[in-house]
JSON list of C-alpha atoms in Angstrom, two decimals:
[
{"chain": "A", "resi": 1, "resn": "UNK", "atom": "CA", "xyz": [94.70, 26.29, -19.88]},
{"chain": "A", "resi": 2, "resn": "UNK", "atom": "CA", "xyz": [91.47, 27.90, -17.82]},
{"chain": "A", "resi": 3, "resn": "UNK", "atom": "CA", "xyz": [92.31, 28.79, -14.48]},
{"chain": "A", "resi": 4, "resn": "UNK", "atom": "CA", "xyz": [89.17, 29.50, -12.65]},
{"chain": "A", "resi": 5, "resn": "UNK", "atom": "CA", "xyz": [87.83, 31.61, -9.96]},
{"chain": "A", "resi": 6, "resn": "UNK", "atom": "CA", "xyz": [89.74, 31.32, -6.32]},
{"chain": "A", "resi": 7, "resn": "UNK", "atom": "CA", "xyz": [88.86, 29.26, -4.09]},
{"chain": "A", "resi": 8, "resn": "UNK", "atom": "CA", "xyz": [85.40, 29.97, -2.36]},
{"chain": "A", "resi": 9, "resn": "UNK", "atom": "CA", "xyz": [85.55, 29.01, 1.49]},
{"chain": "A", "resi": 10, "resn": "UNK", "atom": "CA", "xyz": [82.42, 27.41, 2.37]},
{"chain": "A", "resi": 11, "resn": "UNK", "atom": "CA", "xyz": [79.79, 28.86, 4.81]},
{"chain": "A", "resi": 12, "resn": "UNK", "atom": "CA", "xyz": [80.60, 28.08, 8.73]},
{"chain": "A", "resi": 13, "resn": "UNK", "atom": "CA", "xyz": [78.72, 25.07, 9.42]},
{"chain": "A", "resi": 14, "resn": "UNK", "atom": "CA", "xyz": [77.72, 24.29, 13.16]},
{"chain": "A", "resi": 15, "resn": "UNK", "atom": "CA", "xyz": [79.45, 22.13, 15.42]},
{"chain": "A", "resi": 16, "resn": "UNK", "atom": "CA", "xyz": [77.66, 18.95, 14.58]},
{"chain": "A", "resi": 17, "resn": "UNK", "atom": "CA", "xyz": [78.30, 19.57, 10.55]},
{"chain": "A", "resi": 18, "resn": "UNK", "atom": "CA", "xyz": [82.04, 19.50, 10.80]},
{"chain": "A", "resi": 19, "resn": "UNK", "atom": "CA", "xyz": [82.86, 16.37, 8.90]},
{"chain": "A", "resi": 20, "resn": "UNK", "atom": "CA", "xyz": [80.77, 17.89, 5.65]},
{"chain": "A", "resi": 21, "resn": "UNK", "atom": "CA", "xyz": [82.11, 21.07, 6.08]},
{"chain": "A", "resi": 22, "resn": "UNK", "atom": "CA", "xyz": [85.81, 19.70, 6.51]},
{"chain": "A", "resi": 23, "resn": "UNK", "atom": "CA", "xyz": [85.22, 17.66, 3.22]},
{"chain": "A", "resi": 24, "resn": "UNK", "atom": "CA", "xyz": [83.48, 20.25, 1.41]},
{"chain": "A", "resi": 25, "resn": "UNK", "atom": "CA", "xyz": [86.83, 22.33, 2.17]},
{"chain": "A", "resi": 26, "resn": "UNK", "atom": "CA", "xyz": [89.49, 19.10, 1.71]},
{"chain": "A", "resi": 27, "resn": "UNK", "atom": "CA", "xyz": [87.67, 19.83, -2.31]},
{"chain": "A", "resi": 28, "resn": "UNK", "atom": "CA", "xyz": [88.44, 23.22, -1.94]},
{"chain": "A", "resi": 29, "resn": "UNK", "atom": "CA", "xyz": [91.81, 22.54, -1.13]},
{"chain": "A", "resi": 30, "resn": "UNK", "atom": "CA", "xyz": [92.28, 20.11, -3.97]},
{"chain": "A", "resi": 31, "resn": "UNK", "atom": "CA", "xyz": [90.99, 22.93, -6.34]},
{"chain": "A", "resi": 32, "resn": "UNK", "atom": "CA", "xyz": [93.25, 24.86, -5.15]},
{"chain": "A", "resi": 33, "resn": "UNK", "atom": "CA", "xyz": [96.61, 23.16, -5.29]},
{"chain": "A", "resi": 34, "resn": "UNK", "atom": "CA", "xyz": [95.32, 22.04, -9.25]},
{"chain": "A", "resi": 35, "resn": "UNK", "atom": "CA", "xyz": [95.27, 25.93, -9.74]},
{"chain": "A", "resi": 36, "resn": "UNK", "atom": "CA", "xyz": [98.75, 26.09, -8.20]},
{"chain": "A", "resi": 37, "resn": "UNK", "atom": "CA", "xyz": [99.44, 23.21, -11.14]},
{"chain": "A", "resi": 38, "resn": "UNK", "atom": "CA", "xyz": [98.36, 25.53, -13.56]},
{"chain": "A", "resi": 39, "resn": "UNK", "atom": "CA", "xyz": [99.99, 28.67, -13.12]},
{"chain": "A", "resi": 40, "resn": "UNK", "atom": "CA", "xyz": [103.63, 26.06, -12.37]},
{"chain": "A", "resi": 41, "resn": "UNK", "atom": "CA", "xyz": [102.29, 24.94, -16.31]},
{"chain": "A", "resi": 42, "resn": "UNK", "atom": "CA", "xyz": [101.69, 29.02, -17.19]},
{"chain": "A", "resi": 43, "resn": "UNK", "atom": "CA", "xyz": [104.95, 29.51, -16.21]},
{"chain": "A", "resi": 44, "resn": "UNK", "atom": "CA", "xyz": [107.03, 26.34, -17.70]},
{"chain": "A", "resi": 45, "resn": "UNK", "atom": "CA", "xyz": [105.30, 28.35, -21.07]},
{"chain": "A", "resi": 46, "resn": "UNK", "atom": "CA", "xyz": [106.35, 31.43, -20.55]},
{"chain": "A", "resi": 47, "resn": "UNK", "atom": "CA", "xyz": [108.77, 33.59, -22.05]},
{"chain": "A", "resi": 48, "resn": "UNK", "atom": "CA", "xyz": [112.71, 33.40, -20.16]},
{"chain": "A", "resi": 49, "resn": "UNK", "atom": "CA", "xyz": [111.31, 37.44, -19.30]},
{"chain": "A", "resi": 50, "resn": "UNK", "atom": "CA", "xyz": [108.50, 36.81, -17.26]},
{"chain": "A", "resi": 51, "resn": "UNK", "atom": "CA", "xyz": [109.31, 33.05, -15.80]},
{"chain": "A", "resi": 52, "resn": "UNK", "atom": "CA", "xyz": [110.71, 34.31, -12.92]},
{"chain": "A", "resi": 53, "resn": "UNK", "atom": "CA", "xyz": [107.78, 36.52, -12.39]},
{"chain": "A", "resi": 54, "resn": "UNK", "atom": "CA", "xyz": [105.10, 33.87, -12.85]},
{"chain": "A", "resi": 55, "resn": "UNK", "atom": "CA", "xyz": [107.72, 31.47, -10.58]},
{"chain": "A", "resi": 56, "resn": "UNK", "atom": "CA", "xyz": [107.77, 34.09, -7.65]},
{"chain": "A", "resi": 57, "resn": "UNK", "atom": "CA", "xyz": [103.82, 34.33, -7.90]},
{"chain": "A", "resi": 58, "resn": "UNK", "atom": "CA", "xyz": [103.35, 30.67, -7.74]},
{"chain": "A", "resi": 59, "resn": "UNK", "atom": "CA", "xyz": [105.49, 29.63, -4.77]},
{"chain": "A", "resi": 60, "resn": "UNK", "atom": "CA", "xyz": [104.23, 32.50, -2.65]},
{"chain": "A", "resi": 61, "resn": "UNK", "atom": "CA", "xyz": [101.03, 31.27, -3.38]},
{"chain": "A", "resi": 62, "resn": "UNK", "atom": "CA", "xyz": [102.02, 27.79, -2.47]},
{"chain": "A", "resi": 63, "resn": "UNK", "atom": "CA", "xyz": [103.62, 28.89, 0.78]},
{"chain": "A", "resi": 64, "resn": "UNK", "atom": "CA", "xyz": [100.29, 30.57, 1.61]},
{"chain": "A", "resi": 65, "resn": "UNK", "atom": "CA", "xyz": [98.64, 27.63, 1.06]},
{"chain": "A", "resi": 66, "resn": "UNK", "atom": "CA", "xyz": [100.96, 25.87, 3.35]},
{"chain": "A", "resi": 67, "resn": "UNK", "atom": "CA", "xyz": [100.48, 28.46, 5.95]},
{"chain": "A", "resi": 68, "resn": "UNK", "atom": "CA", "xyz": [96.78, 27.83, 5.29]},
{"chain": "A", "resi": 69, "resn": "UNK", "atom": "CA", "xyz": [97.13, 24.15, 5.60]},
{"chain": "A", "resi": 70, "resn": "UNK", "atom": "CA", "xyz": [98.57, 24.17, 9.11]},
{"chain": "A", "resi": 71, "resn": "UNK", "atom": "CA", "xyz": [95.63, 26.12, 9.90]},
{"chain": "A", "resi": 72, "resn": "UNK", "atom": "CA", "xyz": [93.22, 23.62, 8.59]},
{"chain": "A", "resi": 73, "resn": "UNK", "atom": "CA", "xyz": [94.69, 20.82, 10.77]},
{"chain": "A", "resi": 74, "resn": "UNK", "atom": "CA", "xyz": [94.13, 22.68, 13.78]},
{"chain": "A", "resi": 75, "resn": "UNK", "atom": "CA", "xyz": [90.50, 23.42, 13.00]},
{"chain": "A", "resi": 76, "resn": "UNK", "atom": "CA", "xyz": [90.38, 19.45, 12.14]},
{"chain": "A", "resi": 77, "resn": "UNK", "atom": "CA", "xyz": [91.90, 18.74, 15.19]},
{"chain": "A", "resi": 78, "resn": "UNK", "atom": "CA", "xyz": [89.97, 21.16, 17.42]},
{"chain": "A", "resi": 79, "resn": "UNK", "atom": "CA", "xyz": [88.15, 20.34, 20.59]},
{"chain": "A", "resi": 80, "resn": "UNK", "atom": "CA", "xyz": [84.01, 21.33, 20.40]},
{"chain": "A", "resi": 81, "resn": "UNK", "atom": "CA", "xyz": [84.36, 24.12, 21.75]},
{"chain": "A", "resi": 82, "resn": "UNK", "atom": "CA", "xyz": [87.44, 25.91, 20.26]},
{"chain": "A", "resi": 83, "resn": "UNK", "atom": "CA", "xyz": [85.67, 24.74, 17.31]},
{"chain": "A", "resi": 84, "resn": "UNK", "atom": "CA", "xyz": [84.12, 28.27, 16.52]},
{"chain": "A", "resi": 85, "resn": "UNK", "atom": "CA", "xyz": [87.40, 30.13, 17.22]},
{"chain": "A", "resi": 86, "resn": "UNK", "atom": "CA", "xyz": [90.21, 28.71, 15.42]},
{"chain": "A", "resi": 87, "resn": "UNK", "atom": "CA", "xyz": [87.99, 28.16, 12.59]},
{"chain": "A", "resi": 88, "resn": "UNK", "atom": "CA", "xyz": [87.86, 32.48, 12.49]},
{"chain": "A", "resi": 89, "resn": "UNK", "atom": "CA", "xyz": [92.02, 32.36, 12.42]},
{"chain": "A", "resi": 90, "resn": "UNK", "atom": "CA", "xyz": [91.28, 29.82, 9.15]},
{"chain": "A", "resi": 91, "resn": "UNK", "atom": "CA", "xyz": [88.80, 32.09, 7.86]},
{"chain": "A", "resi": 92, "resn": "UNK", "atom": "CA", "xyz": [90.90, 35.12, 7.58]},
{"chain": "A", "resi": 93, "resn": "UNK", "atom": "CA", "xyz": [94.20, 32.72, 6.42]},
{"chain": "A", "resi": 94, "resn": "UNK", "atom": "CA", "xyz": [91.92, 31.41, 3.58]},
{"chain": "A", "resi": 95, "resn": "UNK", "atom": "CA", "xyz": [90.35, 34.70, 2.62]},
{"chain": "A", "resi": 96, "resn": "UNK", "atom": "CA", "xyz": [94.03, 36.25, 2.36]},
{"chain": "A", "resi": 97, "resn": "UNK", "atom": "CA", "xyz": [94.83, 33.23, -0.28]},
{"chain": "A", "resi": 98, "resn": "UNK", "atom": "CA", "xyz": [92.21, 33.97, -2.33]},
{"chain": "A", "resi": 99, "resn": "UNK", "atom": "CA", "xyz": [92.61, 37.57, -2.42]},
{"chain": "A", "resi": 100, "resn": "UNK", "atom": "CA", "xyz": [96.23, 36.41, -3.55]},
{"chain": "A", "resi": 101, "resn": "UNK", "atom": "CA", "xyz": [94.52, 34.25, -6.10]},
{"chain": "A", "resi": 102, "resn": "UNK", "atom": "CA", "xyz": [92.42, 36.50, -7.39]},
{"chain": "A", "resi": 103, "resn": "UNK", "atom": "CA", "xyz": [95.70, 38.98, -8.25]},
{"chain": "A", "resi": 104, "resn": "UNK", "atom": "CA", "xyz": [97.10, 35.96, -9.74]},
{"chain": "A", "resi": 105, "resn": "UNK", "atom": "CA", "xyz": [94.41, 35.50, -12.06]},
{"chain": "A", "resi": 106, "resn": "UNK", "atom": "CA", "xyz": [94.03, 38.53, -13.25]},
{"chain": "A", "resi": 107, "resn": "UNK", "atom": "CA", "xyz": [98.74, 39.12, -13.38]},
{"chain": "A", "resi": 108, "resn": "UNK", "atom": "CA", "xyz": [98.50, 35.27, -16.03]},
{"chain": "A", "resi": 109, "resn": "UNK", "atom": "CA", "xyz": [95.43, 36.43, -17.66]}
]
């Protein structure tokens, strides 16, 4: 099992490049989900005393991912005029999650 680096948010495009951006973000979200699954598998293999710590961190990551998905839905349904503003909040949530993943990777390594 090899835990990857945290998912990377693609660079914010102009409004006319939304579809390509959304496809890239969807691919990164798939990677993120795979990493959460990988962390869960590591937690399953951990000794009893470490298991609670693993599961706690994994559940924190999953909760942050779920909050990110809510923001992602807002981005996807945003009007052209609101695209940049809404995406700013999404990027902030993404960066928080990426930092949490980096911390988890260090902890699980």
